[in-house]
mmCIF file of N, CA and C in Angstrom:
data_model
loop_
_atom_site.group_PDB
_atom_site.id
_atom_site.type_symbol
_atom_site.label_atom_id
_atom_site.label_comp_id
_atom_site.label_asym_id
_atom_site.label_seq_id
_atom_site.Cartn_x
_atom_site.Cartn_y
_atom_site.Cartn_z
ATOM 1 N N MET A 1 2.410 3.368 -15.128
ATOM 2 C CA MET A 1 2.624 4.288 -14.038
ATOM 3 C C MET A 1 2.106 5.666 -14.432
ATOM 4 N N GLU A 2 1.551 6.396 -13.444
ATOM 5 C CA GLU A 2 1.003 7.714 -13.704
ATOM 6 C C GLU A 2 1.775 8.779 -12.932
ATOM 7 N N PRO A 3 1.787 10.013 -13.416
ATOM 8 C CA PRO A 3 2.440 11.090 -12.666
ATOM 9 C C PRO A 3 1.760 11.296 -11.310
ATOM 10 N N MET A 4 2.525 11.771 -10.345
ATOM 11 C CA MET A 4 1.962 12.048 -9.021
ATOM 12 C C MET A 4 0.975 13.200 -9.101
ATOM 13 N N SER A 5 -0.046 13.107 -8.267
ATOM 14 C CA SER A 5 -0.989 14.223 -8.186
ATOM 15 C C SER A 5 -0.329 15.357 -7.406
ATOM 16 N N GLY A 6 -0.932 16.534 -7.473
ATOM 17 C CA GLY A 6 -0.409 17.664 -6.713
ATOM 18 C C GLY A 6 -0.401 17.388 -5.221
ATOM 19 N N LEU A 7 -1.446 16.721 -4.726
ATOM 20 C CA LEU A 7 -1.523 16.399 -3.302
ATOM 21 C C LEU A 7 -0.416 15.422 -2.901
ATOM 22 N N ASP A 8 -0.213 14.376 -3.705
ATOM 23 C CA ASP A 8 0.860 13.420 -3.414
ATOM 24 C C ASP A 8 2.221 14.111 -3.427
ATOM 25 N N SER A 9 2.416 14.978 -4.393
ATOM 26 C CA SER A 9 3.674 15.716 -4.494
ATOM 27 C C SER A 9 3.887 16.594 -3.259
ATOM 28 N N ALA A 10 2.816 17.226 -2.777
ATOM 29 C CA ALA A 10 2.919 18.073 -1.585
ATOM 30 C C ALA A 10 3.304 17.246 -0.365
ATOM 31 N N PHE A 11 2.676 16.080 -0.192
ATOM 32 C CA PHE A 11 3.025 15.228 0.940
ATOM 33 C C PHE A 11 4.493 14.796 0.875
ATOM 34 N N LEU A 12 4.957 14.458 -0.318
ATOM 35 C CA LEU A 12 6.358 14.058 -0.477
ATOM 36 C C LEU A 12 7.287 15.226 -0.149
ATOM 37 N N PHE A 13 6.955 16.418 -0.609
ATOM 38 C CA PHE A 13 7.772 17.601 -0.357
ATOM 39 C C PHE A 13 7.795 17.964 1.133
ATOM 40 N N LEU A 14 6.659 17.796 1.814
ATOM 41 C CA LEU A 14 6.543 18.189 3.219
ATOM 42 C C LEU A 14 7.169 17.181 4.183
ATOM 43 N N GLU A 15 7.441 15.976 3.729
ATOM 44 C CA GLU A 15 7.995 14.957 4.619
ATOM 45 C C GLU A 15 9.450 15.272 4.954
ATOM 46 N N THR A 16 9.755 15.210 6.234
ATOM 47 C CA THR A 16 11.126 15.413 6.718
ATOM 48 C C THR A 16 11.433 14.311 7.727
ATOM 49 N N PRO A 17 12.684 14.162 8.138
ATOM 50 C CA PRO A 17 13.007 13.145 9.151
ATOM 51 C C PRO A 17 12.249 13.338 10.467
ATOM 52 N N THR A 18 11.893 14.573 10.786
ATOM 53 C CA THR A 18 11.173 14.817 12.043
ATOM 54 C C THR A 18 9.666 14.951 11.845
ATOM 55 N N SER A 19 9.213 14.927 10.615
ATOM 56 C CA SER A 19 7.778 15.053 10.327
ATOM 57 C C SER A 19 7.382 14.068 9.230
ATOM 58 N N PRO A 20 7.331 12.772 9.551
ATOM 59 C CA PRO A 20 6.977 11.789 8.523
ATOM 60 C C PRO A 20 5.519 11.943 8.098
ATOM 61 N N MET A 21 5.264 11.802 6.822
ATOM 62 C CA MET A 21 3.909 11.961 6.289
ATOM 63 C C MET A 21 3.347 10.633 5.773
ATOM 64 N N HIS A 22 3.971 9.526 6.139
ATOM 65 C CA HIS A 22 3.488 8.232 5.686
ATOM 66 C C HIS A 22 2.672 7.560 6.785
ATOM 67 N N ILE A 23 1.967 6.509 6.419
ATOM 68 C CA ILE A 23 1.155 5.780 7.382
ATOM 69 C C ILE A 23 1.500 4.294 7.294
ATOM 70 N N GLY A 24 1.073 3.563 8.260
ATOM 71 C CA GLY A 24 1.248 2.121 8.261
ATOM 72 C C GLY A 24 -0.025 1.470 8.765
ATOM 73 N N SER A 25 -0.098 0.171 8.641
ATOM 74 C CA SER A 25 -1.272 -0.532 9.143
ATOM 75 C C SER A 25 -0.880 -1.933 9.595
ATOM 76 N N LEU A 26 -1.739 -2.510 10.380
ATOM 77 C CA LEU A 26 -1.528 -3.848 10.904
ATOM 78 C C LEU A 26 -2.859 -4.566 10.881
ATOM 79 N N ALA A 27 -2.869 -5.789 10.394
ATOM 80 C CA ALA A 27 -4.092 -6.594 10.384
ATOM 81 C C ALA A 27 -3.910 -7.738 11.371
ATOM 82 N N VAL A 28 -4.864 -7.878 12.276
ATOM 83 C CA VAL A 28 -4.864 -8.998 13.212
ATOM 84 C C VAL A 28 -5.892 -9.992 12.695
ATOM 85 N N ILE A 29 -5.427 -11.171 12.333
ATOM 86 C CA ILE A 29 -6.284 -12.170 11.708
ATOM 87 C C ILE A 29 -6.448 -13.343 12.662
ATOM 88 N N GLU A 30 -7.684 -13.643 13.003
ATOM 89 C CA GLU A 30 -7.950 -14.781 13.865
ATOM 90 C C GLU A 30 -7.981 -16.046 13.022
ATOM 91 N N GLY A 31 -7.583 -17.135 13.609
ATOM 92 C CA GLY A 31 -7.556 -18.399 12.895
ATOM 93 C C GLY A 31 -6.220 -18.597 12.218
ATOM 94 N N SER A 32 -6.171 -19.600 11.386
ATOM 95 C CA SER A 32 -4.897 -19.891 10.716
ATOM 96 C C SER A 32 -4.927 -19.348 9.291
ATOM 97 N N LEU A 33 -3.842 -18.807 8.889
ATOM 98 C CA LEU A 33 -3.681 -18.305 7.532
ATOM 99 C C LEU A 33 -2.246 -18.591 7.131
ATOM 100 N N LYS A 34 -2.103 -19.426 6.141
ATOM 101 C CA LYS A 34 -0.761 -19.738 5.656
ATOM 102 C C LYS A 34 -0.324 -18.644 4.678
ATOM 103 N N PHE A 35 0.956 -18.317 4.740
ATOM 104 C CA PHE A 35 1.474 -17.246 3.901
ATOM 105 C C PHE A 35 1.234 -17.526 2.427
ATOM 106 N N ASP A 36 1.422 -18.765 1.993
ATOM 107 C CA ASP A 36 1.212 -19.099 0.582
ATOM 108 C C ASP A 36 -0.237 -18.849 0.160
ATOM 109 N N GLU A 37 -1.199 -19.161 1.040
ATOM 110 C CA GLU A 37 -2.607 -18.901 0.740
ATOM 111 C C GLU A 37 -2.864 -17.400 0.615
ATOM 112 N N PHE A 38 -2.275 -16.639 1.524
ATOM 113 C CA PHE A 38 -2.426 -15.179 1.488
ATOM 114 C C PHE A 38 -1.837 -14.610 0.209
ATOM 115 N N ARG A 39 -0.650 -15.063 -0.148
ATOM 116 C CA ARG A 39 0.020 -14.564 -1.353
ATOM 117 C C ARG A 39 -0.795 -14.889 -2.602
ATOM 118 N N GLU A 40 -1.351 -16.100 -2.672
ATOM 119 C CA GLU A 40 -2.166 -16.478 -3.822
ATOM 120 C C GLU A 40 -3.428 -15.623 -3.911
ATOM 121 N N HIS A 41 -4.055 -15.374 -2.772
ATOM 122 C CA HIS A 41 -5.256 -14.539 -2.761
ATOM 123 C C HIS A 41 -4.921 -13.118 -3.216
ATOM 124 N N LEU A 42 -3.843 -12.582 -2.699
ATOM 125 C CA LEU A 42 -3.425 -11.233 -3.077
ATOM 126 C C LEU A 42 -3.117 -11.163 -4.571
ATOM 127 N N ALA A 43 -2.382 -12.137 -5.065
ATOM 128 C CA ALA A 43 -2.021 -12.159 -6.482
ATOM 129 C C ALA A 43 -3.261 -12.245 -7.368
ATOM 130 N N SER A 44 -4.288 -12.942 -6.904
ATOM 131 C CA SER A 44 -5.509 -13.093 -7.706
ATOM 132 C C SER A 44 -6.305 -11.793 -7.782
ATOM 133 N N ARG A 45 -6.005 -10.816 -6.934
ATOM 134 C CA ARG A 45 -6.769 -9.570 -6.890
ATOM 135 C C ARG A 45 -5.969 -8.351 -7.349
ATOM 136 N N LEU A 46 -4.682 -8.513 -7.632
ATOM 137 C CA LEU A 46 -3.856 -7.365 -8.027
ATOM 138 C C LEU A 46 -4.346 -6.683 -9.300
ATOM 139 N N HIS A 47 -4.945 -7.451 -10.194
ATOM 140 C CA HIS A 47 -5.434 -6.848 -11.449
ATOM 141 C C HIS A 47 -6.540 -5.825 -11.199
ATOM 142 N N LEU A 48 -7.141 -5.836 -10.020
ATOM 143 C CA LEU A 48 -8.202 -4.887 -9.687
ATOM 144 C C LEU A 48 -7.666 -3.520 -9.275
ATOM 145 N N VAL A 49 -6.370 -3.432 -8.976
ATOM 146 C CA VAL A 49 -5.760 -2.164 -8.555
ATOM 147 C C VAL A 49 -5.295 -1.429 -9.814
ATOM 148 N N LYS A 50 -5.981 -0.334 -10.110
ATOM 149 C CA LYS A 50 -5.739 0.386 -11.362
ATOM 150 C C LYS A 50 -4.272 0.767 -11.564
ATOM 151 N N SER A 51 -3.617 1.241 -10.507
ATOM 152 C CA SER A 51 -2.229 1.707 -10.666
ATOM 153 C C SER A 51 -1.239 0.564 -10.876
ATOM 154 N N LEU A 52 -1.665 -0.684 -10.680
ATOM 155 C CA LEU A 52 -0.764 -1.824 -10.862
ATOM 156 C C LEU A 52 -1.023 -2.570 -12.169
ATOM 157 N N ARG A 53 -1.914 -2.056 -13.000
ATOM 158 C CA ARG A 53 -2.214 -2.730 -14.269
ATOM 159 C C ARG A 53 -1.155 -2.460 -15.295
#
């Protein structure tokens, strides 16, 4: 784990109940995708995310 950057710290400090500073996303996937297949694919790629090593 690494210390927060100044920008990340500022976003955390500025967030209030009436001014959320977080984001969300939604993926619409056509066709069939089983959760187990998705989880396996995700697990196979986690080593590529520097902050999760």
